[in-house]
Amino acid sequence: MQRFESAIRDVVQSMKLGLELRDGNMPLSLTDQQGDRLYIWNEEASELVVMDLLHRQQAPASLEKRVIPVHRTVQFPVRQLHINVTGSLAALVSEQDIQVFDLSVRGPSECKELNIITSGEGVVQARWHPFSPRALFVLSYRALECYQFPDLDEPEIRLTLPSIAAPEKEVVAFCFGTGDGWERLCVYVLHADTTISSFCPVIPANSLLGRQYLEQLRDAEATAADGGMAAWVNRIIDLGAAHTPALQAGAAEDEDQVLRVSVPRPDHPTCIGPYTQLPKSHAFEDDAVCIESAAAGDYELLFTLTKEGKVYIQLLAEPAVPQWTTDSEYVPDVFTLEVVDLQLPSSTGTYALAYVEQYCSVVVWHSFGIHIVNLKPYYDKILLSELSDLETIKSDIHPLLQHEQSDSRQLVGHSVWVRASGINTVLLHSVDSGRACDVAIRPLRLLVAAPVPASSHPAFGVSNEMSKVWRQDDEMMSEFANLRVPTLPKPPKTVEATALLVHKVITTVHASVLPTIEKSKAVLQKRRAFNDALLAKLKRYVQAQRERLESVLAEQERLHKNMTLLALQMDLHVDRAEVIFHDLNARTPALSDEERAMKKRLEQLNATSKTLWRHVDQLKQRAHRARGRRGRHHTAQSVIDPTQLAQYQHRLNDQHDRIEDLKEKVDSMRASLSLD
């Protein structure tokens, strides 16, 4: 890993980002990561650098890197870089506009600008939709809009923010839901005072959703006696089956089939909520930064990060309900599990947070390092539906990476790289006032390590190598360790003493072993339930990964079809050009014998004229040389025979007249041909 980190550092140290490191409302993030590829935006060179993270064992010289020049129409400073789920489109987000370009095009790529700057509204945040690779959602201060690439002139969806939340409560961020129910089709909007609103359902055109997931929604609405929603979902399934080629080919019985969904009604949902479950002391602090969501069994978790370094963990205790009403009074059952205080210095600025599903943890980036919040205790209770015990649980906080407060570097990019062998975080720092950059990759091994006691935490600003000890507590060894076989005293001498000793041993064993066995049974049942819940979670994760893979394959197939169609169109244009060329050659009239003879005679006259002019030039040169030899005081005027000169002049005039006559004949013949 150190060799790979040094290799990437050697690649990017020569880059000059050309950043304006000024304070702005939009967090700065010039890196993004999809799969095993890292994307870095170079502002000064106006280019996108793509690096393959899998080449960790290669030398710096052989590190695979691709540079994509970008032609931008408007040179606003880029604040964020976003890549879609298929890695085919990139969005450059600034506080004034958004520009999108295609990564599948070889060579320089032209940017297409979004037409969202209306009524002086600025850009708050932009994100690609996880189920529609070409749908870009843009949040402004008044609405949430969805644009479909390449049609970026008008939004496909425009969701107006509720009047109860605007303009007093300014929006700062949004995220997409990740649950197994309607939460997967929700969009959560975060306001500056940490209030959360949402829209549900939000389905852009050409969304790729699993057939089994849609059928579960339909069955749930039918069970809840909501016939209208069940019919609406069934209509979506029918439209998706009609627009999916695999189903038309006879794969309609495949429950895992991914459908290309189209919404059957023209209007879109409005706000659900708001979720006003925070204490009144935090109601108007206006310090919220970002929001993320996560699925925990049948429930949805929301994580909100503030500028002070606090993470609000909220739980949706009941599933989301689709609404088509304006400013609905429906308030879902949401309560705050915990307010995690990272205890950062007052001068520390928080940037973003990311949820790592594989290890049930939240990664928080800030000015002086990284903190990890381990949520594993919460998940164990939520998967077992033991919500009453959540109030007594506290999450574990691990300061993974800390810098000195005097460090002049500024974090301008961050991402989480998930691999089969572990999880790493990629950090991009800007140094020398934004003119150069440095990159580092840090393994998040603390996610699987034993928690460190609070008393052993180092002072802030001091790096610490924490112990990485894998600890497994099976909850049964402590019970069996308490069993002790009673030591026998001296052998009894009488039958009564022997019977009394045997009765004592049986009583002791009965009092010790039977409760231990019962406790072990309870522990085994609890573990079996936990394993079943964990298995269900893993199945849902595999299904989600399958849907994502299907979406990527569908997008690649669509691109392949488009390339094939373009190749056929190019062949057709070439054939048409050849036909037009042959047609023009066929329409050219053939010369007659008289015209060919006249053309040949004209060429001969031109050659003769050139010969005569050459003779005249030679005579003039000879006369000039002869005049020079006679000297300055010679009285003769010329050495050329006047008779010979007159003959040459007469022949030249005759040739000129004949050439003019032939030209007039040729012009008259051309005029007659054009009239015909």
XYZ file of C-alpha atoms in Angstrom:
676
model
C 0.000 0.000 0.000
C 2.882 2.398 0.726
C 4.345 1.749 -2.743
C 0.986 2.415 -4.353
C 0.484 5.579 -2.305
C 3.911 6.878 -3.345
C 3.156 5.951 -6.966
C -0.042 7.982 -7.046
C 1.697 10.827 -5.215
C 4.403 10.903 -7.905
C 1.691 11.067 -10.565
C -0.285 13.949 -9.082
C 2.471 16.042 -7.480
C 3.160 17.700 -10.822
C -0.498 18.737 -11.137
C -1.399 22.341 -10.402
C -5.005 22.532 -9.346
C -5.238 26.298 -9.706
C -7.863 26.538 -6.950
C -9.324 29.580 -5.351
C -9.201 28.408 -1.728
C -11.868 30.779 -0.529
C -14.667 30.076 1.860
C -17.928 29.205 0.140
C -21.309 27.738 0.948
C -20.619 24.637 -1.135
C -18.111 22.103 0.285
C -14.996 21.546 -1.816
C -14.590 18.029 -3.273
C -12.524 17.647 -6.453
C -12.301 13.834 -6.367
C -14.785 11.055 -6.965
C -14.501 7.290 -7.120
C -16.499 4.646 -8.976
C -15.460 1.027 -8.686
C -11.657 0.897 -8.767
C -11.145 4.200 -10.596
C -10.216 7.506 -8.997
C -11.204 10.765 -10.747
C -9.383 14.050 -9.984
C -10.320 17.424 -11.507
C -7.400 19.700 -12.485
C -8.794 23.231 -12.606
C -5.732 24.990 -14.040
C -5.321 22.617 -17.006
C -9.105 22.106 -17.411
C -8.716 18.346 -17.538
C -9.970 15.245 -15.737
C -7.360 12.744 -14.514
C -8.538 9.108 -14.261
C -6.356 6.615 -12.339
C -6.807 2.882 -11.850
C -6.544 2.067 -8.143
C -5.946 -1.642 -8.753
C -2.368 -1.016 -9.979
C -1.107 -0.774 -6.401
C 1.828 -3.122 -7.028
C 3.085 -1.324 -10.108
C 5.921 1.136 -10.345
C 5.078 4.853 -10.609
C 6.122 4.943 -14.261
C 3.680 2.180 -15.213
C 0.722 3.493 -13.198
C -2.262 3.569 -15.513
C -3.504 7.133 -15.957
C -5.841 8.734 -18.467
C -6.131 12.479 -18.993
C -9.327 13.854 -20.557
C -9.115 17.485 -21.796
C -12.377 19.367 -21.266
C -13.540 22.373 -23.311
C -15.666 24.560 -21.034
C -17.809 27.454 -22.231
C -17.958 29.211 -18.860
C -14.921 29.250 -16.555
C -16.550 29.351 -13.112
C -14.432 27.798 -10.319
C -15.375 24.133 -9.913
C -16.301 23.201 -6.345
C -17.402 19.562 -6.742
C -16.895 16.646 -9.138
C -19.540 13.917 -9.509
C -19.328 10.729 -11.639
C -22.435 8.652 -12.408
C -22.767 4.995 -11.382
C -21.619 3.678 -14.774
C -18.594 5.986 -15.033
C -19.790 7.352 -18.389
C -20.787 10.916 -17.398
C -19.152 13.583 -15.240
C -20.649 16.731 -13.721
C -18.605 19.822 -12.806
C -20.517 21.743 -10.138
C -19.874 25.358 -9.218
C -21.893 27.821 -7.195
C -23.157 29.456 -10.409
C -23.716 26.619 -12.879
C -23.262 22.910 -13.670
C -21.502 21.478 -16.727
C -21.809 17.856 -17.880
C -19.569 16.005 -20.342
C -19.379 12.470 -21.712
C -16.446 10.312 -20.565
C -17.038 7.664 -23.237
C -15.938 10.069 -26.001
C -12.276 9.745 -26.958
C -10.313 12.958 -27.161
C -11.355 16.414 -25.888
C -14.907 16.494 -24.589
C -17.306 19.409 -24.968
C -19.317 20.443 -21.903
C -23.075 20.892 -21.976
C -24.324 23.506 -19.545
C -27.485 23.113 -17.484
C -30.073 25.857 -17.817
C -30.852 26.225 -14.107
C -29.758 29.773 -13.330
C -33.219 31.339 -13.133
C -34.357 34.222 -10.902
C -30.883 34.519 -9.405
C -30.993 31.070 -7.815
C -27.657 29.430 -7.080
C -26.639 25.788 -7.031
C -26.681 24.098 -3.621
C -25.777 20.505 -4.549
C -25.967 18.032 -7.433
C -26.015 14.227 -7.477
C -26.456 11.468 -10.056
C -29.404 9.154 -9.409
C -28.323 5.626 -8.337
C -30.932 3.830 -10.506
C -30.958 6.093 -13.584
C -27.388 6.624 -14.898
C -28.307 9.622 -17.073
C -30.488 11.462 -14.503
C -28.811 14.366 -12.678
C -30.618 15.894 -9.680
C -29.849 19.541 -8.907
C -30.881 21.281 -5.678
C -31.316 25.050 -5.723
C -32.677 27.325 -3.027
C -36.239 26.991 -4.309
C -36.622 23.591 -5.995
C -35.182 20.148 -6.661
C -34.879 19.432 -10.400
C -33.984 16.354 -12.438
C -32.282 16.608 -15.856
C -31.847 13.764 -18.353
C -28.592 13.803 -20.346
C -28.217 14.900 -23.150
C -31.491 16.916 -22.984
C -30.375 19.552 -20.469
C -32.534 22.484 -21.592
C -35.617 21.723 -19.501
C -35.892 19.633 -16.311
C -37.759 16.355 -16.494
C -38.893 16.685 -12.863
C -39.254 19.869 -10.813
C -40.104 19.434 -7.130
C -40.896 22.711 -5.396
C -39.743 22.966 -1.799
C -42.616 23.278 0.694
C -43.652 26.738 1.837
C -43.413 25.627 5.474
C -39.646 25.230 5.055
C -38.776 28.142 2.755
C -37.455 30.764 2.766
C -36.894 30.877 6.549
C -35.099 27.501 6.561
C -32.474 27.513 3.819
C -31.627 24.175 2.192
C -28.017 22.956 2.322
C -27.928 19.357 0.959
C -29.940 16.312 -0.124
C -29.493 12.545 -0.510
C -31.348 9.500 -1.871
C -32.950 6.821 0.290
C -31.515 3.307 0.546
C -34.196 1.248 2.326
C -36.066 -1.824 1.137
C -39.519 -0.202 0.950
C -40.654 3.161 -0.348
C -37.513 4.644 1.252
C -35.529 3.519 -1.800
C -37.603 5.955 -3.897
C -37.313 8.848 -1.402
C -35.237 12.012 -1.610
C -34.293 13.637 1.710
C -33.637 17.406 1.781
C -31.620 18.912 4.642
C -32.248 22.470 5.851
C -29.746 24.718 7.576
C -31.373 24.231 10.993
C -30.985 20.398 10.676
C -34.659 19.983 9.750
C -35.222 17.236 7.152
C -37.924 17.131 4.471
C -38.494 14.445 1.866
C -40.199 13.613 -1.435
C -41.636 10.170 -2.205
C -41.856 8.523 -4.668
C -39.297 10.095 -7.012
C -38.694 7.946 -10.111
C -36.838 9.529 -13.063
C -37.303 8.164 -16.561
C -35.451 4.970 -17.537
C -34.842 3.961 -13.918
C -33.621 0.378 -13.495
C -35.504 -1.338 -10.655
C -35.854 -4.986 -9.725
C -39.109 -6.694 -10.586
C -39.137 -8.503 -7.243
C -38.762 -5.200 -5.370
C -41.700 -3.636 -7.239
C -43.867 -6.690 -6.638
C -43.116 -6.471 -2.914
C -44.276 -2.837 -2.920
C -47.456 -3.803 -4.749
C -48.228 -6.651 -2.352
C -47.570 -4.423 0.669
C -49.953 -1.732 -0.595
C -52.570 -4.360 -1.434
C -52.273 -5.756 2.108
C -52.644 -2.241 3.514
C -55.939 -1.900 1.577
C -54.538 0.913 -0.566
C -55.887 -0.136 -3.935
C -54.846 3.069 -5.684
C -51.158 2.718 -4.859
C -51.202 -1.027 -5.596
C -52.685 -0.337 -9.039
C -50.134 2.450 -9.597
C -47.217 0.107 -8.802
C -48.753 -2.632 -10.962
C -48.951 -0.139 -13.824
C -45.239 0.613 -13.357
C -44.456 -3.133 -13.539
C -46.471 -3.525 -16.744
C -44.783 -0.526 -18.393
C -41.368 -1.750 -17.276
C -42.031 -5.228 -18.678
C -43.100 -3.698 -21.992
C -39.917 -1.601 -22.226
C -37.516 -4.389 -21.203
C -36.279 -6.470 -24.180
C -35.369 -9.462 -21.985
C -38.973 -9.894 -20.890
C -40.239 -9.693 -24.459
C -37.816 -12.509 -25.327
C -39.495 -14.879 -22.866
C -37.874 -14.123 -19.509
C -41.060 -12.863 -17.853
C -40.913 -15.479 -15.098
C -37.534 -14.324 -13.825
C -38.177 -12.621 -10.493
C -34.745 -10.992 -10.404
C -35.247 -9.308 -13.767
C -34.349 -5.593 -13.816
C -37.067 -3.436 -15.398
C -36.650 -0.105 -17.183
C -39.301 1.882 -15.333
C -41.397 4.794 -16.609
C -43.771 6.716 -14.326
C -47.373 6.448 -15.606
C -48.612 9.776 -14.222
C -47.448 13.251 -15.262
C -47.367 14.947 -11.857
C -44.800 14.305 -9.166
C -44.984 14.034 -5.377
C -44.437 16.884 -2.980
C -43.080 17.078 0.534
C -43.514 14.511 3.304
C -42.756 15.793 6.749
C -40.916 17.801 7.832
C -38.979 15.665 10.304
C -38.801 18.085 13.238
C -37.520 15.761 15.932
C -34.444 17.653 17.152
C -34.242 19.553 20.461
C -35.382 23.163 20.426
C -31.883 24.274 21.429
C -30.681 23.183 17.967
C -33.665 24.544 16.053
C -32.108 27.690 14.552
C -28.335 27.265 14.688
C -28.013 27.055 10.882
C -24.931 24.846 11.054
C -25.958 21.763 9.038
C -23.505 20.607 6.349
C -24.599 17.354 4.699
C -26.919 14.349 5.013
C -26.637 10.633 4.206
C -29.030 7.690 4.570
C -28.505 3.997 5.306
C -30.667 0.882 5.487
C -30.693 -1.095 8.728
C -32.872 -4.159 8.274
C -36.436 -2.933 7.740
C -35.631 0.579 8.961
C -33.966 3.692 7.571
C -31.193 5.650 9.303
C -30.424 9.312 8.575
C -27.052 10.891 9.424
C -26.728 14.687 9.618
C -23.345 16.443 9.980
C -22.989 19.956 11.416
C -20.188 22.502 11.248
C -19.427 21.988 14.938
C -18.484 18.349 14.357
C -21.708 16.742 15.581
C -23.381 13.784 13.884
C -27.141 13.419 14.436
C -28.296 9.805 14.079
C -32.046 9.515 13.420
C -34.193 6.417 12.929
C -37.374 6.198 10.859
C -39.436 3.850 13.012
C -42.143 3.440 10.383
C -41.907 3.124 6.596
C -42.364 6.092 4.305
C -45.788 6.696 2.772
C -46.158 8.083 -0.782
C -47.977 11.431 -0.863
C -49.317 13.656 -3.639
C -50.529 16.460 -1.376
C -48.996 19.886 -0.868
C -47.566 20.686 2.580
C -48.859 17.463 4.060
C -49.473 17.406 7.799
C -48.236 13.819 7.946
C -45.251 13.622 10.312
C -43.537 10.209 10.366
C -42.407 8.541 13.551
C -38.769 9.628 13.723
C -36.622 9.944 16.813
C -32.993 10.833 17.440
C -30.895 7.889 18.572
C -27.784 9.823 19.478
C -25.937 13.085 18.936
C -22.299 12.076 18.413
C -19.940 14.900 19.378
C -16.487 14.489 17.800
C -15.139 17.229 20.120
C -13.271 19.062 17.387
C -11.494 22.385 17.977
C -13.470 25.525 17.283
C -11.384 26.347 14.194
C -12.004 22.961 12.592
C -14.181 22.875 9.493
C -16.170 19.765 8.640
C -16.450 18.734 4.991
C -18.566 15.633 4.506
C -19.519 12.217 5.800
C -19.944 8.855 4.091
C -21.614 5.659 5.252
C -19.715 2.357 4.845
C -22.318 -0.397 4.720
C -19.861 -3.305 4.870
C -18.702 -2.304 8.376
C -21.734 -0.341 9.660
C -19.669 2.805 10.191
C -19.710 6.486 9.289
C -16.559 8.261 8.036
C -16.316 12.014 8.774
C -13.759 14.242 7.001
C -12.679 17.522 8.608
C -9.807 20.008 8.444
C -7.444 18.089 10.695
C -8.133 14.472 9.810
C -10.733 11.716 9.810
C -13.057 10.308 12.452
C -14.931 7.018 12.269
C -18.183 6.373 14.127
C -18.819 2.654 14.626
C -22.572 1.878 14.582
C -22.307 -1.890 14.982
C -24.046 -1.903 18.420
C -27.048 -0.129 16.912
C -27.307 -2.545 14.009
C -27.287 -5.590 16.269
C -30.366 -4.271 18.081
C -32.131 -2.930 14.984
C -31.779 -6.212 13.080
C -33.380 -7.997 16.052
C -36.130 -5.296 16.244
C -35.133 -4.488 19.832
C -35.789 -0.755 19.479
C -36.506 -0.242 23.175
C -32.840 -0.860 24.053
C -31.420 1.709 21.623
C -31.467 4.572 24.117
C -28.849 2.865 26.286
C -26.360 2.300 23.436
C -23.507 4.632 22.603
C -21.497 4.457 19.399
C -17.712 4.104 19.307
C -15.600 7.026 18.027
C -12.170 6.428 16.484
C -9.862 9.309 15.389
C -8.199 7.533 12.484
C -6.014 10.343 11.115
C -5.121 13.648 12.742
C -2.915 16.517 11.575
C -1.232 19.279 13.464
C -3.245 22.482 13.679
C -0.307 24.310 12.105
C -0.568 22.163 8.965
C -1.169 24.490 5.994
C -2.649 21.813 3.747
C -6.345 21.985 2.914
C -8.461 18.949 2.147
C -9.937 19.447 -1.331
C -10.991 15.871 -2.170
C -12.099 12.734 -0.368
C -13.663 9.378 -1.201
C -14.069 5.872 0.224
C -12.550 2.996 -1.754
C -14.188 -0.341 -0.870
C -12.197 -3.459 -1.726
C -12.588 -7.142 -0.997
C -9.639 -7.053 1.412
C -10.727 -3.951 3.274
C -11.702 -0.296 3.027
C -9.455 2.671 2.271
C -10.072 6.395 2.229
C -8.465 8.520 -0.510
C -7.398 12.022 0.550
C -6.429 14.853 -1.822
C -4.725 17.827 -0.172
C -3.956 21.214 -1.686
C -0.655 22.862 -0.733
C 1.106 26.114 -1.649
C -2.106 28.177 -1.814
C -3.841 25.818 -4.191
C -1.075 25.613 -6.790
C -0.074 21.980 -6.151
C -1.683 18.884 -4.707
C -0.817 15.787 -2.722
C -2.719 12.499 -2.460
C -2.728 9.819 0.233
C -4.522 6.515 0.752
C -5.263 5.455 4.318
C -6.584 1.992 5.255
C -9.614 2.041 7.570
C -8.533 -0.935 9.660
C -10.055 0.514 12.781
C -13.443 -0.498 11.445
C -12.701 -4.128 12.347
C -10.505 -3.457 15.360
C -11.350 -3.512 19.029
C -12.635 -0.139 20.300
C -10.091 1.945 22.175
C -11.118 3.163 25.657
C -11.800 6.857 25.970
C -9.024 7.220 28.545
C -6.415 6.069 26.028
C -7.426 8.536 23.297
C -4.494 10.822 22.426
C -4.650 14.572 22.553
C -6.025 16.173 19.427
C -3.394 16.904 16.814
C -1.146 13.969 17.754
C -1.019 10.891 15.530
C -1.567 7.581 17.246
C -1.087 4.003 16.101
C -3.967 2.146 17.684
C -3.894 -1.557 18.408
C -5.506 -3.632 15.663
C -6.694 -6.659 17.628
C -9.590 -8.717 16.334
C -11.760 -9.577 19.315
C -14.610 -12.082 19.133
C -16.913 -12.529 22.152
C -19.203 -15.510 21.742
C -21.145 -14.729 24.979
C -21.033 -18.393 26.055
C -17.454 -18.954 27.153
C -17.953 -16.758 30.186
C -20.859 -18.935 31.338
C -19.035 -22.234 30.934
C -15.899 -20.813 32.529
C -17.789 -20.413 35.800
C -18.420 -24.164 36.046
C -16.155 -25.848 38.529
C -16.142 -29.557 39.424
C -16.190 -29.724 43.234
C -13.095 -31.304 44.670
C -13.859 -34.426 46.659
C -12.736 -34.575 50.304
C -11.480 -37.696 51.854
C -13.298 -40.824 50.707
C -16.406 -41.456 52.801
C -16.246 -44.374 55.162
C -19.924 -45.140 55.543
C -22.789 -45.643 53.134
C -24.679 -42.690 54.579
C -21.698 -40.379 54.043
C -21.308 -41.623 50.465
C -25.002 -41.047 49.739
C -24.804 -37.567 51.261
C -21.748 -36.707 49.128
C -23.404 -37.993 45.955
C -26.532 -35.969 46.749
C -24.390 -32.862 47.270
C -22.581 -33.349 43.969
C -25.840 -33.902 42.078
C -27.393 -30.818 43.657
C -24.354 -28.686 42.797
C -24.231 -29.911 39.223
C -27.999 -29.466 38.833
C -27.812 -25.919 40.184
C -24.864 -24.973 37.950
C -25.222 -26.917 34.722
C -28.932 -26.559 34.042
C -29.006 -22.713 34.244
C -25.885 -22.603 32.103
C -27.500 -24.836 29.506
C -30.638 -22.677 29.501
C -28.559 -19.524 29.100
C -26.611 -21.177 26.312
C -29.856 -22.087 24.564
C -31.032 -18.490 24.847
C -27.714 -17.235 23.490
C -27.862 -19.719 20.621
C -31.419 -18.686 19.770
C -30.391 -15.037 19.867
C -27.394 -15.750 17.658
C -29.532 -17.764 15.252
C -31.974 -14.859 14.958
C -29.101 -12.459 14.467
C -27.554 -14.691 11.803
C -30.909 -14.960 10.033
C -31.264 -11.177 10.040
C -27.675 -10.794 8.884
C -28.256 -13.344 6.121
C -31.341 -11.433 4.989
C -29.301 -8.241 4.970
C -26.564 -9.888 2.915
C -29.158 -11.201 0.468
C -30.571 -7.698 0.065
C -27.069 -6.357 -0.430
C -26.342 -8.999 -3.077
C -29.654 -8.164 -4.759
C -28.790 -4.448 -4.741
C -25.359 -5.189 -6.213
C -27.006 -7.381 -8.833
C -29.385 -4.586 -9.775
C -26.485 -2.172 -9.997
C -24.536 -4.609 -12.172
C -27.587 -5.076 -14.373
C -27.907 -1.311 -14.713
C -24.239 -1.015 -15.678
C -24.569 -3.835 -18.216
C -27.740 -2.287 -19.626
C -25.991 1.063 -19.973
C -23.018 -0.582 -21.690
C -25.354 -2.453 -24.039
C -27.109 0.799 -24.871
C -23.776 2.495 -25.592
C -22.722 -0.471 -27.750
C -25.957 -0.229 -29.735
C -25.441 3.504 -30.196
C -21.884 2.935 -31.437
C -23.109 0.254 -33.841
C -25.808 2.602 -35.112
C -23.254 5.380 -35.600
C -20.987 2.996 -37.537
C -23.881 2.020 -39.800
C -24.738 5.676 -40.348
C -21.115 6.428 -41.278
C -21.104 3.555 -43.785
C -24.349 4.877 -45.234
C -22.888 8.376 -45.620
C -19.789 6.945 -47.339
C -21.975 4.985 -49.778
C -24.026 8.089 -50.518
C -20.872 10.110 -51.178
C -19.600 7.467 -53.611
C -22.943 7.430 -55.430
C -22.924 11.229 -55.727
C -19.330 11.162 -57.022
C -20.144 8.563 -59.687
C -23.288 10.478 -60.620
C -21.305 13.682 -61.127
C -18.761 11.845 -63.262
C -21.561 10.339 -65.336
C -23.141 13.760 -65.920
C -19.879 15.290 -67.267
C -20.287 15.639 -71.101
C -17.691 13.913 -73.335
C -15.627 16.037 -75.758
C -16.230 15.701 -79.486
C -13.452 15.132 -82.067
C -13.528 18.763 -83.117
C -13.248 19.931 -79.505
C -10.358 17.585 -78.823
C -8.556 18.781 -81.995
C -9.154 22.403 -81.011
C -7.875 21.702 -77.502
C -4.752 20.055 -78.936
C -4.214 22.966 -81.367
C -4.576 25.443 -78.480
C -1.930 23.575 -76.471
C 0.421 23.638 -79.494
C -0.084 27.394 -79.963
C 0.596 27.988 -76.289
C 3.816 25.955 -76.569
C 4.862 27.897 -79.715
C 4.104 31.199 -77.996
C 6.241 30.213 -75.028
C 9.078 29.247 -77.423
C 8.918 32.613 -79.240
C 8.933 34.544 -75.993
C 11.922 32.517 -74.864
C 13.744 33.446 -78.147
C 12.936 37.122 -77.594
C 14.324 36.953 -74.073
C 17.500 35.292 -75.354
C 17.958 38.006 -78.021
C 17.516 40.732 -75.416
C 20.105 39.086 -73.156
C 22.567 38.759 -76.066
C 22.040 42.432 -76.967
C 22.657 43.444 -73.368
C 25.906 41.474 -73.199
C 27.101 42.835 -76.596
C 26.389 46.433 -75.526
C 28.482 45.847 -72.426
C 31.436 44.602 -74.479
C 31.456 47.625 -76.840
C 32.075 49.979 -73.967
C 30.563 53.188 -72.770
C 31.679 55.474 -75.736
C 30.507 53.240 -78.617
C 28.129 55.034 -80.977
C 26.222 52.008 -82.376
C 22.654 51.691 -81.082
C 21.972 47.930 -81.525
C 23.560 44.663 -82.581
C 20.240 42.992 -83.527
C 19.227 42.842 -87.132
C 16.101 45.042 -87.440
C 14.683 42.736 -90.101
C 14.980 39.648 -87.888
C 13.454 41.496 -84.963
C 10.523 42.617 -87.075
C 9.938 39.045 -88.220
C 9.878 37.756 -84.650
C 7.522 40.517 -83.650
C 5.203 39.756 -86.526
C 5.164 36.039 -85.686
C 4.354 36.813 -82.057
C 1.461 39.053 -83.009
C 0.146 36.391 -85.370
C 0.332 33.700 -82.659
C -1.446 35.977 -80.200
C -4.298 36.624 -82.648
C -4.744 32.912 -83.353
C -4.826 32.105 -79.606
C -7.496 34.754 -79.039
C -9.605 33.321 -81.896
C -9.383 29.817 -80.441
C -10.377 31.109 -76.990
C -13.448 32.797 -78.455
C -14.450 29.548 -80.179
C -14.020 27.577 -76.963
C -16.137 30.107 -75.017
C -18.892 29.982 -77.623
C -18.921 26.167 -77.557
C -19.107 26.154 -73.737
C -21.990 28.614 -73.843
C -23.877 26.431 -76.324
C -23.295 23.342 -74.131
C -24.615 25.148 -71.048
C -27.738 26.248 -72.946
C -28.362 22.680 -74.076
